[in-house]
Tab-separated table of C-alpha atoms in Angstrom:
chain	number	residue	atom	x	y	z
A	1	MET	CA	22.278	-1.271	12.870
A	2	PHE	CA	20.833	-3.325	15.712
A	3	ARG	CA	22.202	-5.748	18.293
A	4	ILE	CA	20.694	-8.896	19.769
A	5	SER	CA	21.743	-11.039	22.715
A	6	GLU	CA	19.884	-14.256	21.794
A	7	TYR	CA	18.521	-15.774	18.572
A	8	LYS	CA	15.534	-18.141	18.753
A	9	LYS	CA	13.996	-19.973	15.783
A	10	VAL	CA	10.641	-20.929	17.271
A	11	GLN	CA	8.767	-24.163	16.611
A	12	SER	CA	5.265	-22.889	17.394
A	13	LEU	CA	3.239	-19.699	17.543
A	14	GLN	CA	2.726	-20.199	21.262
A	15	GLU	CA	6.484	-20.251	21.820
A	16	ALA	CA	6.839	-17.078	19.747
A	17	TRP	CA	4.016	-15.372	21.630
A	18	GLU	CA	5.445	-16.248	25.055
A	19	LEU	CA	8.880	-14.933	24.117
A	20	ASN	CA	7.360	-11.786	22.626
A	21	GLN	CA	5.721	-10.764	25.905
A	22	LYS	CA	9.084	-9.365	27.012
A	23	LYS	CA	9.595	-5.778	25.891
A	24	SER	CA	13.183	-6.497	24.860
A	25	THR	CA	12.092	-9.217	22.390
A	26	ARG	CA	11.910	-8.505	18.658
A	27	THR	CA	9.859	-10.699	16.320
A	28	ALA	CA	11.604	-10.742	12.965
A	29	GLY	CA	10.517	-11.195	9.395
A	30	GLY	CA	13.209	-10.313	6.899
A	31	MET	CA	15.051	-8.101	9.446
A	32	THR	CA	15.082	-5.211	6.969
A	33	TRP	CA	12.887	-2.758	8.889
A	34	LEU	CA	14.506	-3.669	12.220
A	35	ARG	CA	17.487	-1.639	11.067
A	36	LEU	CA	15.386	1.466	11.590
A	37	ARG	CA	15.487	0.736	15.333
A	38	HIS	CA	18.467	1.872	17.382
A	39	ASN	CA	17.623	0.172	20.684
A	40	PRO	CA	19.119	-3.317	21.216
A	41	ALA	CA	16.951	-6.456	21.339
A	42	GLY	CA	17.248	-9.053	24.085
A	43	THR	CA	15.807	-12.003	22.160
A	44	PHE	CA	15.426	-12.181	18.402
A	45	VAL	CA	12.444	-14.402	17.427
A	46	ASP	CA	12.538	-16.015	13.968
A	47	LEU	CA	9.146	-17.142	12.546
A	48	SER	CA	10.548	-18.660	9.337
A	49	GLY	CA	9.941	-22.260	10.449
A	50	LEU	CA	6.174	-21.925	10.969
A	51	GLY	CA	4.959	-22.269	7.371
A	52	LEU	CA	3.708	-18.688	7.148
A	53	ASP	CA	5.386	-18.014	3.802
A	54	ARG	CA	2.559	-18.862	1.392
A	55	ILE	CA	-0.124	-17.006	-0.552
A	56	GLU	CA	-3.275	-19.128	-0.601
A	57	GLU	CA	-6.454	-18.467	-2.555
A	58	THR	CA	-9.919	-19.811	-1.804
A	59	GLU	CA	-13.242	-19.006	-3.408
A	60	ASP	CA	-13.827	-16.170	-0.945
A	61	GLU	CA	-10.408	-15.101	0.331
A	62	ILE	CA	-6.752	-14.490	-0.373
A	63	ARG	CA	-4.597	-15.479	2.626
A	64	ILE	CA	-1.074	-14.074	2.779
A	65	GLY	CA	1.325	-15.447	5.384
A	66	CYS	CA	3.291	-12.896	7.369
A	67	MET	CA	6.600	-14.325	6.075
A	68	VAL	CA	5.724	-13.861	2.392
A	69	THR	CA	8.366	-11.542	0.960
A	70	LEU	CA	7.614	-8.365	-0.953
A	71	ARG	CA	9.195	-9.964	-4.010
A	72	GLU	CA	6.806	-12.920	-3.756
A	73	LEU	CA	3.909	-10.481	-3.427
A	74	GLU	CA	5.171	-8.598	-6.475
A	75	ASN	CA	5.349	-11.783	-8.574
A	76	SER	CA	2.151	-13.407	-7.284
A	77	GLU	CA	-0.270	-14.260	-10.096
A	78	VAL	CA	-3.089	-14.409	-7.550
A	79	MET	CA	-2.481	-10.860	-6.334
A	80	ASP	CA	-1.725	-9.520	-9.788
A	81	ARG	CA	-5.027	-10.846	-11.106
A	82	TYR	CA	-7.133	-9.704	-8.170
A	83	THR	CA	-5.592	-6.227	-7.891
A	84	GLU	CA	-5.305	-5.682	-11.667
A	85	GLY	CA	-1.585	-5.015	-11.313
A	86	ALA	CA	-1.881	-2.655	-8.345
A	87	ALA	CA	0.060	-4.994	-6.032
A	88	LYS	CA	3.024	-5.055	-8.392
A	89	ALA	CA	2.838	-1.270	-8.795
A	90	ALA	CA	2.875	-0.821	-5.018
A	91	VAL	CA	6.019	-2.818	-4.290
A	92	CYS	CA	8.151	-2.679	-7.444
A	93	HIS	CA	9.761	0.630	-6.397
A	94	ILE	CA	10.705	-0.436	-2.871
A	95	ILE	CA	14.512	-0.092	-2.564
A	96	GLY	CA	15.655	-2.942	-4.854
A	97	VAL	CA	15.114	-6.611	-5.697
A	98	GLN	CA	17.577	-7.842	-3.057
A	99	PHE	CA	15.720	-5.871	-0.396
A	100	ARG	CA	12.317	-7.135	-1.573
A	101	ASN	CA	13.630	-10.703	-1.430
A	102	MET	CA	14.119	-10.219	2.327
A	103	ALA	CA	11.448	-7.748	3.493
A	104	THR	CA	8.165	-9.401	4.454
A	105	VAL	CA	4.538	-8.398	4.058
A	106	GLY	CA	3.934	-9.027	7.759
A	107	GLY	CA	6.746	-6.713	8.795
A	108	SER	CA	5.518	-3.988	6.466
A	109	ILE	CA	1.981	-4.169	7.853
A	110	PHE	CA	2.893	-4.623	11.518
A	111	GLY	CA	5.343	-1.709	11.401
A	112	ARG	CA	2.586	0.719	10.360
A	113	PHE	CA	5.223	2.934	8.782
A	114	GLY	CA	4.050	6.250	7.413
A	115	PHE	CA	5.948	5.650	4.159
A	116	SER	CA	4.529	2.143	3.622
A	117	ASP	CA	3.362	1.384	0.083
A	118	VAL	CA	2.167	-2.020	1.307
A	119	LEU	CA	-0.125	-0.618	3.996
A	120	THR	CA	-1.576	1.872	1.502
A	121	LEU	CA	-2.331	-0.927	-0.962
A	122	PHE	CA	-4.044	-3.299	1.466
A	123	LEU	CA	-6.229	-0.581	2.990
A	124	ALA	CA	-7.981	-0.244	-0.377
A	125	PHE	CA	-9.414	-3.756	0.001
A	126	ASP	CA	-11.586	-5.537	2.565
A	127	THR	CA	-8.526	-6.634	4.512
A	128	SER	CA	-8.118	-8.108	7.980
A	129	VAL	CA	-5.063	-9.226	9.906
A	130	GLU	CA	-4.985	-12.510	11.802
A	131	MET	CA	-3.479	-11.976	15.258
A	132	TYR	CA	-2.285	-14.776	17.532
A	133	ARG	CA	-3.299	-13.837	21.089
A	134	GLY	CA	-1.751	-16.771	22.957
A	135	SER	CA	-3.117	-20.110	24.257
A	136	GLY	CA	-4.163	-21.110	20.735
A	137	LYS	CA	-6.441	-18.096	20.295
A	138	THR	CA	-6.510	-16.084	17.076
A	139	GLU	CA	-8.539	-13.004	16.198
A	140	LEU	CA	-9.302	-11.268	12.914
A	141	VAL	CA	-8.887	-7.501	13.151
A	142	PRO	CA	-9.976	-5.171	10.314
A	143	LEU	CA	-6.879	-3.546	8.837
A	144	THR	CA	-8.471	-0.105	9.118
A	145	GLU	CA	-8.667	-0.658	12.879
A	146	PHE	CA	-5.253	-2.309	13.165
A	147	ALA	CA	-3.473	0.450	11.235
A	148	ALA	CA	-4.793	3.122	13.589
A	149	ALA	CA	-3.913	1.196	16.768
A	150	LYS	CA	-0.699	1.192	18.771
A	151	PRO	CA	1.589	-1.875	18.503
A	152	ASP	CA	1.019	-4.657	21.032
A	153	ARG	CA	2.800	-7.896	21.951
A	154	ASP	CA	0.636	-10.280	19.896
A	155	ILE	CA	1.841	-12.000	16.710
A	156	LEU	CA	0.569	-11.033	13.271
A	157	THR	CA	0.307	-14.318	11.363
A	158	ARG	CA	-1.627	-13.590	8.167
A	159	ILE	CA	-3.144	-10.833	6.078
A	160	ILE	CA	-6.543	-11.872	4.716
A	161	ILE	CA	-8.388	-10.184	1.861
A	162	ARG	CA	-12.089	-10.905	1.473
A	163	LYS	CA	-12.717	-11.043	-2.259
A	164	GLU	CA	-14.996	-8.488	-3.875
A	165	LYS	CA	-15.767	-7.669	-7.467
A	166	LEU	CA	-13.792	-4.485	-8.022
A	167	HIS	CA	-11.315	-2.482	-10.042
A	168	ALA	CA	-8.108	-1.385	-8.313
A	169	ALA	CA	-5.344	1.163	-8.846
A	170	TYR	CA	-2.123	2.288	-7.187
A	171	GLU	CA	0.069	5.382	-7.589
A	172	SER	CA	3.065	6.840	-5.767
A	173	VAL	CA	5.374	9.820	-6.156
A	174	ARG	CA	9.088	9.554	-5.450
A	175	THR	CA	10.922	12.833	-5.790
A	176	ASN	CA	14.602	11.853	-5.875
A	177	ALA	CA	14.797	8.374	-7.405
A	178	SER	CA	12.375	5.655	-8.424
A	179	THR	CA	13.496	3.517	-5.463
A	180	ASP	CA	13.414	6.282	-2.824
A	181	PHE	CA	10.819	6.392	-0.058
A	182	PRO	CA	7.620	7.965	-1.434
A	183	ALA	CA	6.589	11.581	-0.970
A	184	LEU	CA	2.978	10.396	-1.295
A	185	THR	CA	1.142	7.122	-1.928
A	186	ALA	CA	-2.398	6.527	-3.167
A	187	ALA	CA	-4.565	3.460	-3.734
A	188	GLY	CA	-8.165	3.011	-4.721
A	189	ALA	CA	-10.895	0.490	-5.397
A	190	LEU	CA	-14.186	0.864	-7.253
A	191	LEU	CA	-16.714	-1.773	-6.212
A	192	GLU	CA	-19.528	-3.421	-8.130
A	193	ASP	CA	-22.131	-1.303	-6.318
A	194	GLY	CA	-20.390	1.859	-7.545
A	195	SER	CA	-18.848	2.820	-4.209
A	196	ILE	CA	-15.262	4.038	-4.116
A	197	ARG	CA	-12.451	3.617	-1.604
A	198	LEU	CA	-9.507	6.002	-1.653
A	199	VAL	CA	-6.402	5.622	0.503
A	200	ILE	CA	-3.671	8.237	0.878
A	201	GLY	CA	-0.375	7.483	2.625
A	202	ALA	CA	3.082	8.970	3.231
A	203	LYS	CA	1.445	12.298	4.078
A	204	PRO	CA	3.987	11.800	5.817
A	205	GLN	CA	1.685	10.202	8.412
A	206	ARG	CA	0.650	6.567	7.937
A	207	ALA	CA	-1.903	5.627	5.305
A	208	GLU	CA	-5.628	5.836	5.953
A	209	ARG	CA	-8.843	5.810	3.974
A	210	VAL	CA	-10.173	9.191	2.893
A	211	PRO	CA	-13.566	9.747	4.585
A	212	ALA	CA	-14.768	12.082	1.820
A	213	ALA	CA	-14.583	9.211	-0.679
A	214	GLU	CA	-17.233	7.256	1.218
A	215	SER	CA	-19.906	9.390	-0.472
A	216	TRP	CA	-18.440	9.085	-3.982
A	217	LYS	CA	-20.289	6.930	-6.496
A	218	ALA	CA	-19.693	5.768	-10.049
A	219	GLU	CA	-21.960	7.423	-12.602
A	220	ARG	CA	-22.477	4.329	-14.753
A	221	PRO	CA	-23.154	0.646	-14.008
A	222	PHE	CA	-20.033	-1.375	-13.195
A	223	ALA	CA	-20.500	-3.654	-16.213
A	224	GLU	CA	-20.450	-0.737	-18.689
A	225	ARG	CA	-16.845	0.248	-17.937
A	226	SER	CA	-14.779	0.985	-21.042
A	227	GLU	CA	-12.624	3.768	-22.470
A	228	GLU	CA	-15.636	4.927	-24.467
A	229	THR	CA	-17.958	4.803	-21.444
A	230	PRO	CA	-15.865	5.434	-18.303
A	231	LEU	CA	-17.666	5.089	-14.997
A	232	LEU	CA	-16.810	8.684	-14.051
A	233	THR	CA	-16.748	11.801	-16.207
A	234	GLU	CA	-13.649	13.989	-16.247
A	235	GLU	CA	-15.646	16.754	-14.589
A	236	THR	CA	-16.579	14.459	-11.706
A	237	ILE	CA	-13.018	13.171	-11.387
A	238	ARG	CA	-11.716	16.721	-11.075
A	239	ALA	CA	-14.368	17.589	-8.497
A	240	PHE	CA	-13.558	14.509	-6.392
A	241	ALA	CA	-9.821	15.218	-6.674
A	242	GLU	CA	-10.330	18.773	-5.484
A	243	GLU	CA	-12.390	17.539	-2.535
A	244	ALA	CA	-9.603	15.143	-1.568
A	245	ARG	CA	-6.987	17.884	-1.899
A	246	LYS	CA	-8.921	20.122	0.467
A	247	THR	CA	-9.802	17.502	3.082
A	248	VAL	CA	-6.729	15.249	3.389
A	249	LYS	CA	-4.383	16.590	6.060
A	250	THR	CA	-0.709	16.596	5.097
A	251	GLY	CA	2.557	17.505	6.796
A	252	SER	CA	6.121	18.391	5.909
A	253	ASN	CA	9.409	16.496	6.065
A	254	MET	CA	12.577	16.141	4.003
A	255	ARG	CA	10.618	14.636	1.071
A	256	GLY	CA	8.156	17.461	0.651
A	257	SER	CA	6.239	20.287	2.226
A	258	SER	CA	2.631	20.091	3.314
A	259	ARG	CA	1.647	22.384	0.444
A	260	TYR	CA	3.424	20.178	-2.097
A	261	ARG	CA	1.838	17.035	-0.696
A	262	SER	CA	-1.632	18.589	-0.788
A	263	ALA	CA	-1.097	19.324	-4.467
A	264	LEU	CA	-0.014	15.710	-4.973
A	265	VAL	CA	-3.167	14.471	-3.237
A	266	GLY	CA	-5.282	16.134	-5.911
A	267	VAL	CA	-3.137	14.911	-8.789
A	268	GLU	CA	-2.808	11.318	-7.575
A	269	THR	CA	-6.499	11.100	-6.686
A	270	ALA	CA	-7.378	12.109	-10.235
A	271	ARG	CA	-5.006	9.485	-11.641
A	272	ILE	CA	-6.452	6.786	-9.397
A	273	LEU	CA	-10.026	7.690	-10.342
A	274	ARG	CA	-9.268	7.718	-14.074
A	275	THR	CA	-7.835	4.220	-13.816
A	276	LEU	CA	-10.753	2.948	-11.744
A	277	ALA	CA	-13.273	4.486	-14.123
A	278	GLY	CA	-11.599	2.963	-17.168
A	279	ALA	CA	-10.942	6.342	-18.769
A	280	LYS	CA	-8.497	6.715	-21.628
A	281	LYS	CA	-4.901	7.059	-20.501
A	282	THR	CA	-3.694	10.631	-20.370
A	283	VAL	CA	-0.586	11.618	-22.303
A	284	ASN	CA	1.729	14.088	-20.582
A	285	THR	CA	3.651	16.877	-22.237
A	286	GLU	CA	6.743	14.686	-22.590
A	287	GLY	CA	4.687	12.282	-24.714
A	288	ASN	CA	4.636	9.456	-22.171
A	289	VAL	CA	1.485	7.559	-21.303
A	290	ARG	CA	0.453	7.371	-17.642
A	291	GLU	CA	-0.652	3.808	-16.955
A	292	GLY	CA	-0.926	3.455	-13.191
A	293	ALA	CA	-0.200	-0.216	-12.544
A	294	ALA	CA	2.130	-0.330	-15.540
A	295	GLY	CA	4.216	2.443	-14.008
A	296	CYS	CA	6.912	0.018	-12.792
A	297	ALA	CA	8.303	-0.311	-16.296
A	298	GLU	CA	7.638	3.329	-17.073
A	299	ARG	CA	9.467	4.715	-14.064
A	300	SER	CA	12.370	2.264	-14.073
A	301	GLY	CA	13.964	3.770	-17.161
A	302	THR	CA	11.696	3.156	-20.152
A	303	GLY	CA	9.553	6.234	-19.587
A	304	GLU	CA	9.809	9.708	-18.149
A	305	SER	CA	12.581	10.698	-15.781
A	306	ASP	CA	11.775	11.497	-12.179
A	307	HIS	CA	12.429	15.182	-12.782
A	308	ALA	CA	10.157	15.184	-15.830
A	309	GLN	CA	7.523	13.338	-13.827
A	310	ASN	CA	7.574	16.013	-11.136
A	311	ARG	CA	7.405	18.826	-13.694
A	312	ASN	CA	4.316	17.182	-15.111
A	313	LEU	CA	2.824	16.824	-11.632
A	314	ARG	CA	2.996	20.583	-11.314
A	315	LYS	CA	1.233	20.984	-14.661
A	316	GLU	CA	-1.423	18.418	-13.753
A	317	GLU	CA	-1.929	20.199	-10.445
A	318	LYS	CA	-2.855	23.355	-12.337
A	319	GLY	CA	-5.239	21.300	-14.450
A	320	VAL	CA	-6.972	19.913	-11.371
A	321	HIS	CA	-7.534	23.438	-10.056
A	322	ALA	CA	-8.688	24.807	-13.416
């Protein structure tokens, strides 16, 4: 619960920026994540009247306004096509539909929350954030840089993805319920030149790219990707997954121990890489097919239970170490 002393629906970014220079001011999106704060706000700044609630596509970019809701991101044909379903997979488990109809992409990115599925997803792409610095000045900041920085008093207006030819994948593990905060998140992209990006989040620290993955390369040309000719062999996938398990630093909290999370890093990395490579879907011991981006339907009641999923994670962990 939070308290405010004044509500202001601003008419311009400059007005919002000037108000936001006071430490007691809170700039609001859907107000959902503000409930995590216990300190009262002096002025509550509403950006909903500034036209920042659209997803726009050009030949080179996808521009996402900060007021776009998670539900709109989930249902966006533009994002679904570009991310090959990874965007839907990243947000479909977040709390519930009513929550996603209020929570905004801008709030999820600006908050830099350790548990953020949205931050994990966007770090897999060539993403920048557009920051309003006052006096009509805007600046594009690479998301990798923004995510590692401390919050400031500027206004995040848009998230911009520079288009690349790629394959994408997203995975998360939720230990108690399909709509719980994640115990671990993972996203990846395989680019036309064969390079690979891997992002791990909810460690429980905030998401970041895995440096070890910068040296990983596909073993076949991008255009040859198929189930019969995956871009990575299973042996290579297991080796990369083991490298990630050993190098990604994890911690402990109520959703899992460091040791458990490290095991998940290996398992989820392997799943991401199999999807990126175009390998045949693996069938678990319960007889359910793991489909990465299609996991929303699978984990919402039509596939394995959460407990069965976690039992299979343990078995897959042993397979990664074999």
